[in-house]
Coordinates of C-alpha atoms in Angstrom, one line a residue:
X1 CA -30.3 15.5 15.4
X2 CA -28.6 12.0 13.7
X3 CA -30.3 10.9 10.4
X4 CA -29.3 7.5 10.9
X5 CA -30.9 4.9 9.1
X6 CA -32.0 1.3 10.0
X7 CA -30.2 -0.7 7.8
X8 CA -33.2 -2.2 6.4
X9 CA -34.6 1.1 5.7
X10 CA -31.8 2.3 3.7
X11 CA -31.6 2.3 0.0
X12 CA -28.5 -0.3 -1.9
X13 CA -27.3 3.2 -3.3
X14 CA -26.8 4.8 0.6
X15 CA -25.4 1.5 2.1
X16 CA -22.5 1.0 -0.5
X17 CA -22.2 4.9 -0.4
X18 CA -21.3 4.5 3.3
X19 CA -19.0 0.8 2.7
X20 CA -16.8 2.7 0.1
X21 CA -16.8 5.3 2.4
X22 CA -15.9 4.1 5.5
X23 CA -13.3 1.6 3.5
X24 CA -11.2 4.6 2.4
X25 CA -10.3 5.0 5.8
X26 CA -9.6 1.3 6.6
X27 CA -7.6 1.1 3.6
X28 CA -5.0 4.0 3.9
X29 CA -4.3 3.4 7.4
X30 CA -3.8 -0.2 7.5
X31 CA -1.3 0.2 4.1
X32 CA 0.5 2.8 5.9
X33 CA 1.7 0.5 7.9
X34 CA 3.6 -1.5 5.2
X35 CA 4.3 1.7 2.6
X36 CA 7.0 2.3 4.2
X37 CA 9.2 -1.1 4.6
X38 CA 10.5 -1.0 0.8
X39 CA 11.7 2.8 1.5
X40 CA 13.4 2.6 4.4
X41 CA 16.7 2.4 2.8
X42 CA 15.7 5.8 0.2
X43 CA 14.8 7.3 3.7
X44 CA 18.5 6.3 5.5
X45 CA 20.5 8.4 2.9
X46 CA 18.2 11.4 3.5
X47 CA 18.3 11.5 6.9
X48 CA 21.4 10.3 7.7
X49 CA 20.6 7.3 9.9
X50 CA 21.8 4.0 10.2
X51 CA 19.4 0.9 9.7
X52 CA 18.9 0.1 13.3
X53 CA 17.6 3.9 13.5
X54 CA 15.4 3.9 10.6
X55 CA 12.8 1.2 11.7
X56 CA 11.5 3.8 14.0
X57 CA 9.5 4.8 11.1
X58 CA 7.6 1.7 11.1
X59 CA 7.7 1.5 14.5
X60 CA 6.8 5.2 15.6
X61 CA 3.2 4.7 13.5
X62 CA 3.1 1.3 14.4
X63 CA 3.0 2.3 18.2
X64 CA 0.3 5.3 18.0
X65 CA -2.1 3.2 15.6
X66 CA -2.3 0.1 18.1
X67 CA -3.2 2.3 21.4
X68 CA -5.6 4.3 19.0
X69 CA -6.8 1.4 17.9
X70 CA -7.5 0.2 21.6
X71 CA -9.3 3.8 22.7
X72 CA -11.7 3.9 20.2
X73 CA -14.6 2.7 21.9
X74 CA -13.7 4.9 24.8
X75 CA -13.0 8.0 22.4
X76 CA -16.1 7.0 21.0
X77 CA -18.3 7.4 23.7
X78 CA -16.2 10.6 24.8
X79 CA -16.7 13.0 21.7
X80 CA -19.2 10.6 19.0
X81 CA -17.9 8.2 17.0
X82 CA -19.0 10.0 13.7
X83 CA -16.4 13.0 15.0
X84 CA -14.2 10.7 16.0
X85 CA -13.8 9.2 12.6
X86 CA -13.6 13.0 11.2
X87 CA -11.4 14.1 13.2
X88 CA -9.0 10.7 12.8
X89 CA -8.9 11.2 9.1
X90 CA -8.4 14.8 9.3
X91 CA -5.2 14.1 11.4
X92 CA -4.0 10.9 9.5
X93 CA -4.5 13.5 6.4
X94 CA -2.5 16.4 7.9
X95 CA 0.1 13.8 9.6
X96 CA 0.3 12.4 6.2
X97 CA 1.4 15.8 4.0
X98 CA 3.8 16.5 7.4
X99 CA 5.8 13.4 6.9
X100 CA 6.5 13.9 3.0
X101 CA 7.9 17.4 4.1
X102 CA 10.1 15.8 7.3
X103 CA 13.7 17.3 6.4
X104 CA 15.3 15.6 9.5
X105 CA 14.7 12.7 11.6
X106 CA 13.2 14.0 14.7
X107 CA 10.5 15.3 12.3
X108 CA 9.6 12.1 10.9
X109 CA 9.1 10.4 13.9
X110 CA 6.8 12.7 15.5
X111 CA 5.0 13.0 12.3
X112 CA 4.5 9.3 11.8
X113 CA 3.0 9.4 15.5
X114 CA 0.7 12.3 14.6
X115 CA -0.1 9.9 11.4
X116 CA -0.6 6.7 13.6
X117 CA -2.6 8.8 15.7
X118 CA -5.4 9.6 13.4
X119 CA -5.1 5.9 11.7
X120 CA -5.4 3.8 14.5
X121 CA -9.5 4.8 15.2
X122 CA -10.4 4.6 11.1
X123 CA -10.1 0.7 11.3
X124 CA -12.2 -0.8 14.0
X125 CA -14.8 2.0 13.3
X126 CA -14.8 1.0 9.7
X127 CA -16.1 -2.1 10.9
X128 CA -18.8 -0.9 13.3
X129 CA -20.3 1.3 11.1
X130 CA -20.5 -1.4 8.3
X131 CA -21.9 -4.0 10.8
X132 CA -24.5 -1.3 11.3
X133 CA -25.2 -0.5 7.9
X134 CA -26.3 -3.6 6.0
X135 CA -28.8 -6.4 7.6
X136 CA -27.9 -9.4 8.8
X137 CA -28.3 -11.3 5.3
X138 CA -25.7 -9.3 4.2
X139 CA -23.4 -9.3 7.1
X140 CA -20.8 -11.4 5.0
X141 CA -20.7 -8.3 2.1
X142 CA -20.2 -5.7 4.4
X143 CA -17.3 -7.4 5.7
X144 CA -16.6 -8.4 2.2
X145 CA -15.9 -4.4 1.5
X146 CA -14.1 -4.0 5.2
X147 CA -11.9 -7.3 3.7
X148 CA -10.8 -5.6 1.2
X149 CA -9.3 -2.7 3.2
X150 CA -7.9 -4.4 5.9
X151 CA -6.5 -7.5 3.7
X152 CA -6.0 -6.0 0.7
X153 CA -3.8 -2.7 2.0
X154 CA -0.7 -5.0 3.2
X155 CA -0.5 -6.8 -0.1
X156 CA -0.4 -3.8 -2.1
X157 CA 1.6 -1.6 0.5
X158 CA 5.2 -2.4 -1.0
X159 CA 3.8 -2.7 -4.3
X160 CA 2.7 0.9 -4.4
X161 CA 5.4 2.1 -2.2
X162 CA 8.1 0.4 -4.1
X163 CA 6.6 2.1 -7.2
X164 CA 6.1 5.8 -6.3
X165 CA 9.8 5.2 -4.5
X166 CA 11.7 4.4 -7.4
X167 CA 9.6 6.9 -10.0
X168 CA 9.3 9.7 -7.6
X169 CA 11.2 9.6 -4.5
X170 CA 9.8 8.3 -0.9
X171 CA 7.7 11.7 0.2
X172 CA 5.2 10.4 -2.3
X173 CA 4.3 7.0 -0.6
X174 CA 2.8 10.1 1.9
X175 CA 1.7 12.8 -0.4
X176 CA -0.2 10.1 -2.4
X177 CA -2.8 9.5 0.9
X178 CA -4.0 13.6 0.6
X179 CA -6.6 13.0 -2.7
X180 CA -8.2 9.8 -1.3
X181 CA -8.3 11.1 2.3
X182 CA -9.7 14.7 1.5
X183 CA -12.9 12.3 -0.9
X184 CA -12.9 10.2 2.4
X185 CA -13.6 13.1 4.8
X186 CA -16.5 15.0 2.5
X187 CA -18.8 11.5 2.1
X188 CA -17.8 10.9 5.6
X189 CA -19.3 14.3 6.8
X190 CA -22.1 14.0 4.3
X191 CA -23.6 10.2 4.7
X192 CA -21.8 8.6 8.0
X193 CA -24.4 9.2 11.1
X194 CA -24.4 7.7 14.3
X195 CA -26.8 5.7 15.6
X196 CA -28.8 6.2 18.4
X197 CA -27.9 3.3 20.6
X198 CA -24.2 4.7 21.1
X199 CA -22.9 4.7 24.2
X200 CA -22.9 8.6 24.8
X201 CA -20.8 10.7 27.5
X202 CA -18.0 10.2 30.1
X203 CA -18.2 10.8 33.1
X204 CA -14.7 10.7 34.8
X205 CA -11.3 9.6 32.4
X206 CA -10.0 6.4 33.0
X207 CA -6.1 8.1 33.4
X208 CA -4.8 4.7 35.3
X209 CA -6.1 2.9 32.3
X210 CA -4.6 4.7 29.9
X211 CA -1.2 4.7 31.3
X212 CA -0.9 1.4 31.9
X213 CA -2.1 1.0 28.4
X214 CA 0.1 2.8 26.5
X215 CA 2.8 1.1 28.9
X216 CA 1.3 -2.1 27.6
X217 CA 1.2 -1.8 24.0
X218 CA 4.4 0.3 23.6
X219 CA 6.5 -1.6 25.9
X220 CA 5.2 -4.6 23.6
X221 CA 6.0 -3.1 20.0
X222 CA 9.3 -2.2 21.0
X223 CA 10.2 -5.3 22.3
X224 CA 8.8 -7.5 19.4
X225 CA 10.3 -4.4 17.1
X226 CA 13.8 -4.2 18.5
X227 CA 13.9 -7.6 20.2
X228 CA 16.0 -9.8 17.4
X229 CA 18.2 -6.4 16.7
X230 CA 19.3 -6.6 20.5
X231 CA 19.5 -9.9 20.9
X232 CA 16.8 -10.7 22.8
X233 CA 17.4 -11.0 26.1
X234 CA 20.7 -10.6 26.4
X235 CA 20.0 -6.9 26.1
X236 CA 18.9 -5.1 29.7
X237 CA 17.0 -2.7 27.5
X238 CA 15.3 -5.6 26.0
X239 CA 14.4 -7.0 29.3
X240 CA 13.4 -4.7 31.6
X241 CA 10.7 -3.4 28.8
X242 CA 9.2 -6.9 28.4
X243 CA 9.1 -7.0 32.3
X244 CA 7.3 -3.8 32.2
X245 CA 5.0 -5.2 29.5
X246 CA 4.0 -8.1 31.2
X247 CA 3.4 -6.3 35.1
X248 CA 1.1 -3.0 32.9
X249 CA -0.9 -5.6 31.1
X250 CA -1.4 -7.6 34.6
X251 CA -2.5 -4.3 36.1
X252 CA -4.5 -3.3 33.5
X253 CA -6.3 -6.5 33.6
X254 CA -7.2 -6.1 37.0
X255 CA -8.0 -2.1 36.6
X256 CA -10.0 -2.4 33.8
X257 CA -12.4 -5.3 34.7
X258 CA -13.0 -3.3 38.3
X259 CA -13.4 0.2 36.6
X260 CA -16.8 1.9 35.9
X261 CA -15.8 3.3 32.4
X262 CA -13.0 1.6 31.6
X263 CA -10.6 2.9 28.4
X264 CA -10.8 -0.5 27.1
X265 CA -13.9 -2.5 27.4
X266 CA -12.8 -5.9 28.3
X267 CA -15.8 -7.1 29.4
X268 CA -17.4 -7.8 26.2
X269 CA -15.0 -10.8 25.5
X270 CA -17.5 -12.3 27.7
X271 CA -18.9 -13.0 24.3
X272 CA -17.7 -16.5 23.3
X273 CA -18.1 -15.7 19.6
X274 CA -15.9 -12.0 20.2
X275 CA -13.2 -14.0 21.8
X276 CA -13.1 -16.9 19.6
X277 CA -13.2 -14.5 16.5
X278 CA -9.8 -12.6 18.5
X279 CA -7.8 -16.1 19.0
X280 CA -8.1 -17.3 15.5
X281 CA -7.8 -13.6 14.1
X282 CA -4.6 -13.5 15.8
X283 CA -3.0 -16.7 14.1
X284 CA -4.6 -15.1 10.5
X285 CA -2.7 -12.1 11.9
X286 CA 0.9 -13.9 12.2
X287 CA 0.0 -15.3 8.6
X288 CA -0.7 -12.4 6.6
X289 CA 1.2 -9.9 8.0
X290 CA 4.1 -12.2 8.4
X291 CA 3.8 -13.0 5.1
X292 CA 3.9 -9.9 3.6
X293 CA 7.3 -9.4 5.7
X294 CA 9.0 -12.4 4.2
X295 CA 8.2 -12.8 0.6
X296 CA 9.9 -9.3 -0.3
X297 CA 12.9 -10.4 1.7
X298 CA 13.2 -13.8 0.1
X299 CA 13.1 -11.9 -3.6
X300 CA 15.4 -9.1 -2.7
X301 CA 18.1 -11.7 -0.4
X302 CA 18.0 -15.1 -2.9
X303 CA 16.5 -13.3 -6.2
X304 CA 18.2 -9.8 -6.1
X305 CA 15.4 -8.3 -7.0
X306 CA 15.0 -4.4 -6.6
X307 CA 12.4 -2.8 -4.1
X308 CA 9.4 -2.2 -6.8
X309 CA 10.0 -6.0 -8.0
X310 CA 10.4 -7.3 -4.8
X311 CA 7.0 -5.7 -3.6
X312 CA 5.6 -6.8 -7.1
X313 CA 6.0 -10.6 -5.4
X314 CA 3.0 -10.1 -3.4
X315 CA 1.0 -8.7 -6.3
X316 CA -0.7 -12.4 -7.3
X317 CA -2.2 -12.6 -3.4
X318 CA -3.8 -9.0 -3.8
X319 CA -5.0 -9.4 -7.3
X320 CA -6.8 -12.9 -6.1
X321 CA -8.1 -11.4 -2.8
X322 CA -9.6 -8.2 -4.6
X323 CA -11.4 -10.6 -6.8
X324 CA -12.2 -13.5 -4.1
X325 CA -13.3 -11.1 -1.4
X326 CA -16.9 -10.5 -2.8
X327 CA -16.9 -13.9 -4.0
X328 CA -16.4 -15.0 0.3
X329 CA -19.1 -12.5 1.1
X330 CA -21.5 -14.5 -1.1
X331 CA -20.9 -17.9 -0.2
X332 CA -21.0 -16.9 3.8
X333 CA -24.4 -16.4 3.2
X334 CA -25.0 -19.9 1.6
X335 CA -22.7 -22.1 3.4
X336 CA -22.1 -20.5 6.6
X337 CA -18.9 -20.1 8.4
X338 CA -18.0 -23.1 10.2
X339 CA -17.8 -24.9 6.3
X340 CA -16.2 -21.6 5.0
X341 CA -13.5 -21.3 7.3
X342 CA -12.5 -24.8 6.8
X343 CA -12.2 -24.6 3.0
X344 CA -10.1 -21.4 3.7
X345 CA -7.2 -23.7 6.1
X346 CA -7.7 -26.2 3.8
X347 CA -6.6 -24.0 0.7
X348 CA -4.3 -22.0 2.8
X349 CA -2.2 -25.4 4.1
X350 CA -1.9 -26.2 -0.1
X351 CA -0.4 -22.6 -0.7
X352 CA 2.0 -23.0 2.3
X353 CA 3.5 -26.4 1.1
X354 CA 4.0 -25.0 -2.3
X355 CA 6.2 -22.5 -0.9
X356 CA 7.8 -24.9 1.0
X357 CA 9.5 -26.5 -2.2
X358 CA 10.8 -23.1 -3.2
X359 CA 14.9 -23.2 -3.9
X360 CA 17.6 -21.0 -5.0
X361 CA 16.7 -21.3 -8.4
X362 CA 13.2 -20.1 -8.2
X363 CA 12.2 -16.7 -10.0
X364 CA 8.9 -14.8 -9.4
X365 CA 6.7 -17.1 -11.8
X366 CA 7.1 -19.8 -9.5
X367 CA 5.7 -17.4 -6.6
X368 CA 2.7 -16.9 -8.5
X369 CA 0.4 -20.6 -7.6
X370 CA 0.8 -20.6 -4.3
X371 CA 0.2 -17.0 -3.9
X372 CA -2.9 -16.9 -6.0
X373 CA -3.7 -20.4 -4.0
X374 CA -3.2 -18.3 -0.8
X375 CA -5.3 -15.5 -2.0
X376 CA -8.1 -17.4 -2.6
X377 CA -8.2 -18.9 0.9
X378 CA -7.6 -16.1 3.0
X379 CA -11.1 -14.2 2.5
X380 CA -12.4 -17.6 2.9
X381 CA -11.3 -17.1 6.4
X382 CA -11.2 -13.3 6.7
X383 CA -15.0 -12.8 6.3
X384 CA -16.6 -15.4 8.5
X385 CA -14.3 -14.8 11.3
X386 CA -14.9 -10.6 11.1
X387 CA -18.6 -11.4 10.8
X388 CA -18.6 -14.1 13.5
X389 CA -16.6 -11.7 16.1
X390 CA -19.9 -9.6 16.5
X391 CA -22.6 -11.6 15.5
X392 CA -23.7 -11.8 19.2
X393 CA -22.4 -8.3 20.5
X394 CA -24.6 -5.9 22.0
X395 CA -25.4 -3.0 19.4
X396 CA -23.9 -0.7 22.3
X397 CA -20.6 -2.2 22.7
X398 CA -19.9 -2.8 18.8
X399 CA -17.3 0.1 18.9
X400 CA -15.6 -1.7 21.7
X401 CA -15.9 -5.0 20.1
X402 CA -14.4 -4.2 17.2
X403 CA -11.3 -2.6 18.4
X404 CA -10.3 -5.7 20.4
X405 CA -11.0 -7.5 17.1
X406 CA -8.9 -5.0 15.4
X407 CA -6.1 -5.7 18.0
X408 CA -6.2 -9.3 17.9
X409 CA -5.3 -9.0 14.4
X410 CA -2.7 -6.3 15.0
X411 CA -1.2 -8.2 17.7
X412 CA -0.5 -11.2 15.3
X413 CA 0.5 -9.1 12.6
X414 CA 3.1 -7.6 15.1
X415 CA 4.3 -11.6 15.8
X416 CA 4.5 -12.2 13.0
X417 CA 6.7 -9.5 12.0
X418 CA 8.7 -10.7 15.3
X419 CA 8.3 -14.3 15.2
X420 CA 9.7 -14.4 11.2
X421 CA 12.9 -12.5 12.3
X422 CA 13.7 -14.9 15.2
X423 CA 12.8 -18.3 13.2
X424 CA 14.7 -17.0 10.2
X425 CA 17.6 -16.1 12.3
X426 CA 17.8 -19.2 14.3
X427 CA 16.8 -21.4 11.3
X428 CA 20.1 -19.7 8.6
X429 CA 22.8 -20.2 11.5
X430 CA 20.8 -23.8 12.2
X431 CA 21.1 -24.7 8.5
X432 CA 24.5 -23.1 7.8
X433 CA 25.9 -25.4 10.7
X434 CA 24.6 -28.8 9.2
X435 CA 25.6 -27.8 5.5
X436 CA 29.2 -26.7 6.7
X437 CA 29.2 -30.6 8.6
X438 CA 28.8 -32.3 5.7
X439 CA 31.5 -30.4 3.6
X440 CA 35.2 -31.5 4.7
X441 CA 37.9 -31.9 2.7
X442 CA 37.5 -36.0 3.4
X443 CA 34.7 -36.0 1.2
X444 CA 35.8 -36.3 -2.8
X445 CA 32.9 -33.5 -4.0
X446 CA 34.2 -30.9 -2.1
X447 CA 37.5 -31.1 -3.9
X448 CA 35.5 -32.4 -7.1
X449 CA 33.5 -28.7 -6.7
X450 CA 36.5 -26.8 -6.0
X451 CA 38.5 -28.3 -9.2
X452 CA 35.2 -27.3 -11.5
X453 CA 35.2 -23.8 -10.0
X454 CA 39.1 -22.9 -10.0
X455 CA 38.6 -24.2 -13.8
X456 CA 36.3 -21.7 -14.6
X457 CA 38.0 -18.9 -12.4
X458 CA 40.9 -19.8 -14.3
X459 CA 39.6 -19.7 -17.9
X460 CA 38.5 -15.7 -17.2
X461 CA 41.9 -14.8 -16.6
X462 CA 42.8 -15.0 -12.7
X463 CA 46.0 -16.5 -11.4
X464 CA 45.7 -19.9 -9.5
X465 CA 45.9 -17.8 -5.9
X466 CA 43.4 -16.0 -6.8
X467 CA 41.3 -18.5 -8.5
X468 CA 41.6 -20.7 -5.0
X469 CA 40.5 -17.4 -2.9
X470 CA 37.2 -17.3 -4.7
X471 CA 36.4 -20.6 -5.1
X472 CA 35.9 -20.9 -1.3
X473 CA 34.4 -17.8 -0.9
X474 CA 32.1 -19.0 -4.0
X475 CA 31.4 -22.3 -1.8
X476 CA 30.8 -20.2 1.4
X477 CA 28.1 -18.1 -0.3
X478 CA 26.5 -21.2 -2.0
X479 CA 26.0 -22.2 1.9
X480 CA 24.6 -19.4 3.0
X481 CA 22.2 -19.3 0.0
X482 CA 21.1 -23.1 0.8
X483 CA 21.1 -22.1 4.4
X484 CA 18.6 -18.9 3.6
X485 CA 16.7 -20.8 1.3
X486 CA 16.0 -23.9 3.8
X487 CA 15.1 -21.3 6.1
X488 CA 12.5 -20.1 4.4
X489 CA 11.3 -23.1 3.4
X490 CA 11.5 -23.8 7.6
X491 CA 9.3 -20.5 7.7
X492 CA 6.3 -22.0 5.2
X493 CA 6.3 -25.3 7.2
X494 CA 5.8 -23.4 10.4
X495 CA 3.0 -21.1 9.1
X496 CA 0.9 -24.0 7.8
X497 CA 1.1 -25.6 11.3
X498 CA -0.1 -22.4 12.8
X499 CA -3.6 -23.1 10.7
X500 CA -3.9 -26.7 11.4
X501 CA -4.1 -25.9 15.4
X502 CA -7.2 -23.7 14.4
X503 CA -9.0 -26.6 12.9
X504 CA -10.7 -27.5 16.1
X505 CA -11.3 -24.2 16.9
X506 CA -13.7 -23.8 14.1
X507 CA -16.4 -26.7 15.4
X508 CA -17.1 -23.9 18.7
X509 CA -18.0 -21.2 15.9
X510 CA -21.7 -21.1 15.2
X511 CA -23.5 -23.0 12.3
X512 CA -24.8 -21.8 9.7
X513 CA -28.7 -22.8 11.2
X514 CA -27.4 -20.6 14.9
X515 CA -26.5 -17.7 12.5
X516 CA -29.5 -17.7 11.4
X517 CA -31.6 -17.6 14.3
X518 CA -29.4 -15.2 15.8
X519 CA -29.4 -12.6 12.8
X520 CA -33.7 -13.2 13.1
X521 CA -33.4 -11.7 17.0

């Protein structure tokens, strides 16, 4: 028999019980998907694989998270989403301990699957279950607490996984998951109960669905994965899986709206406020994830920075979300979300066109104001857009509401991991063309430069071959720093573009009065 609890009929001590709860699990999966990225090199020399090979870390757990992410209204309904959610953290836990014993490569792999497979389902049912635990006037808290899981975990992923890299060696950025998932598990058994209003049973499995799912979602990771590594599409490999992509995700359109039980409910983004919530999660998506991708890169390509310092970049953006988050939850209340949302773009654009005057002889200190800027602005979005999203859902399809949430956002981060490749890419070569233009031995600086350098290459001792030979190759590298640098720069222009096309978007969310009257239904 469930003990759940109406929300109003629930105590401050058992709702905040369940939100720290249910945010354990949010947490550790979502930062398991960026633990790894400052590792991966730690992780070549003990399995013997080349770079190309490696990524299949990432990419293995990135795969089995995003379909399980997807089932989890239909798994839901299949075995209860309270088991679900135990059983999901019991396999993230014992795919976790499996990976920090992997001795070859094959064993990794499979293990980061087993891993993806019980994280994927801990993130949207995070968020159900917090929608369902606090009332309505304190929708933007409990979203405030699923924030800071969700947002939060890809800041501090290379942080921490840079840290317990370089002090202990990379099986710890698994073995430290066991304690936090084992506390997870006991108050999960203990306070989580499902309500009664859950969709319960199956009665036939949706096996066309699921297929053409998993062809769906994996076809499109690999792709945006591998896709700049093979060249787009001049590789066949890279071509015939993006066909595949686009005719399963045709199909599966079709199958799923005309199935009885579908394995994805796509008929709840009949609700404007679900799908409007998806579209502009998707764009916060590119941002933070992409984000996350990029600053590490800049400070270990143009700074030389080493993996715990690099990851230490991003550490003014988590610091300032951990503090803002609550902060958002507060003010959703009082101003609503059409006024919060707007600040958040607002503050976001100024963070973005700081970065954009970044140069080569930037350190981190001049990372920290627009990344504290950034922090402040992106719960100002977060909140009101994850609170939004299922204002208006039936209580019944909140599980399967939240999971297309959750994959809107995963989706973006999974562009923007894709998109920041290609644009940096295109953008060096674009760059490194133009600068090399512009220097010719017609114009007097080049051989003003040259002169200056052979000078000083002189002074330490080299003879005047020599001191020619690395002058230009001094020159060519000063190009390709510029070129890197203007790239980035190209990368921060882009990204606040991205959050000016949401502006309009953000007079169709509801105002602060419809909020209201919807949360008094």
């Amino acid at each position: 028999m469930s003990s759940f609890k109406d929300p109003e009929e629930m105590s401050p001590a058992e709702r905040w019980t369940i939100a720290f709860t249910v945010m354990f699990g949010a947490f550790m999966a979502v930062m398991d998907t960026s633990v790894v990225n400052v590792s991966m090199s730690h992780m070549m020399g003990s399995f013997g694989a080349n770079l190309s090979s490696i990524t299949w870390v990432a990419t293995s757990y990135s795969i089995a998270e995003i379909i399980m992410v997807t089932m989890a209204g239909w798994w839901s309904s299949l075995i209860g989403r309270k088991n679900l959610y135990l059983a999901s953290f019991i396999l993230f836990t014992a795919g976790s301990i499996l990976c920090g014993t992997a001795t070859t490569f094959t064993e990794i792999i499979t293990y980061r699957v087993i891993q993806g497979i019980g994280g994927g389902a801990l993130i949207p049912i995070s968020q159900a279950i917090l929608r369902e635990t606090f009332p309505p006037k304190q929708q933007g808290m409990a979203m405030a607490i699923y924030g800071m899981g969700v947002v939060l975990a890809p800041a501090l992923g290379p942080i921490c996984g840079g840290l317990l890299t370089d002090s202990w060696g990379w099986p710890w950025i698994f073995y430290i998951n066991i304690p936090v998932c084992v506390i997870g598990i006991v108050l999960t058994f203990k306070f989580v109960h499902d309500p009664p209003y859950l969709r319960r049973g199956i009665k036939s499995v949706d096996w066309q669905g699921i297929i053409l799912l998993t062809v769906f979602l994996t076809g499109m990771q690999v792709v945006l994965e591998r896709g700049q590594e093979e060249r787009w599409f001049e590789s066949d490999f890279i071509t015939i899986a993006s066909i595949a992509t686009g005719v399963s995700l045709l199909i599966m359109i079709f199958w799923e709206l005309r199935c009885k039980e579908p394995v994805i409910n796509l008929r709840v983004l009949k609700d404007k406020n679900l799908t409007l919530g998806s579209v502009m999660g998707l764009i916060f998506g590119i941002s933070l994830f992409g984000t996350t991708f990029v600053l590490p890169q800049f400070t270990q390509e143009l700074l030389g920075y080493p993996a715990f310092e690099s990851g230490l970049a991003l550490a003014p953006r988590a610091v300032t979300l951990l503090i803002v988050m609550p902060v958002s939850g507060w003010l959703y209340q009082r101003i609503g979300a059409r006024a919060l949302v707007m600040t958040g773009i607002v503050i976001i654009l100024f963070s973005y066109y700081d970065l954009m005057q970044l140069s080569i002889q930037a350190d981190i200190s001049n990372l920290v104001i627009p990344l504290v800027i950034m922090g402040i602005g992106m719960p100002f979005m977060f909140i009101p857009l994850s609170t939004v999203s299922l204002c208006t859902v039936e209580k019944s399809n909140i599980t399967d509401a939240s999971s297309i949430y959750t994959l809107a956002r995963r989706i973006g981060g999974n562009l923007g991991y894709a998109f920041v490749a290609v644009i940096l890419d295109r953008k060096i070569q674009t760059h490194t063309a133009y600068l090399t233009e512009n220097i010719s031995e017609y114009r007097q600086f080049f051989h003003d430069y040259l002169a200056r350098t052979n000078d000083l290459i002189h002074q330490l001792g080299a003879d005047a071959l020599t001191a020619s030979k690395l002058s230009i190759g001094i020159l060519q590298n000063t190009v390709i720093r510029q070129a890197k640098m203007l790239a980035y720069n190209d990368i921060s222009f882009i990204f606040g573009c991205m959050f000016l096309l949401l502006i309009p978007l953000i007079f169709l969310m509801p105002s602060k009065a419809q909020i209201a009257e919807m949360n008094r239904k």
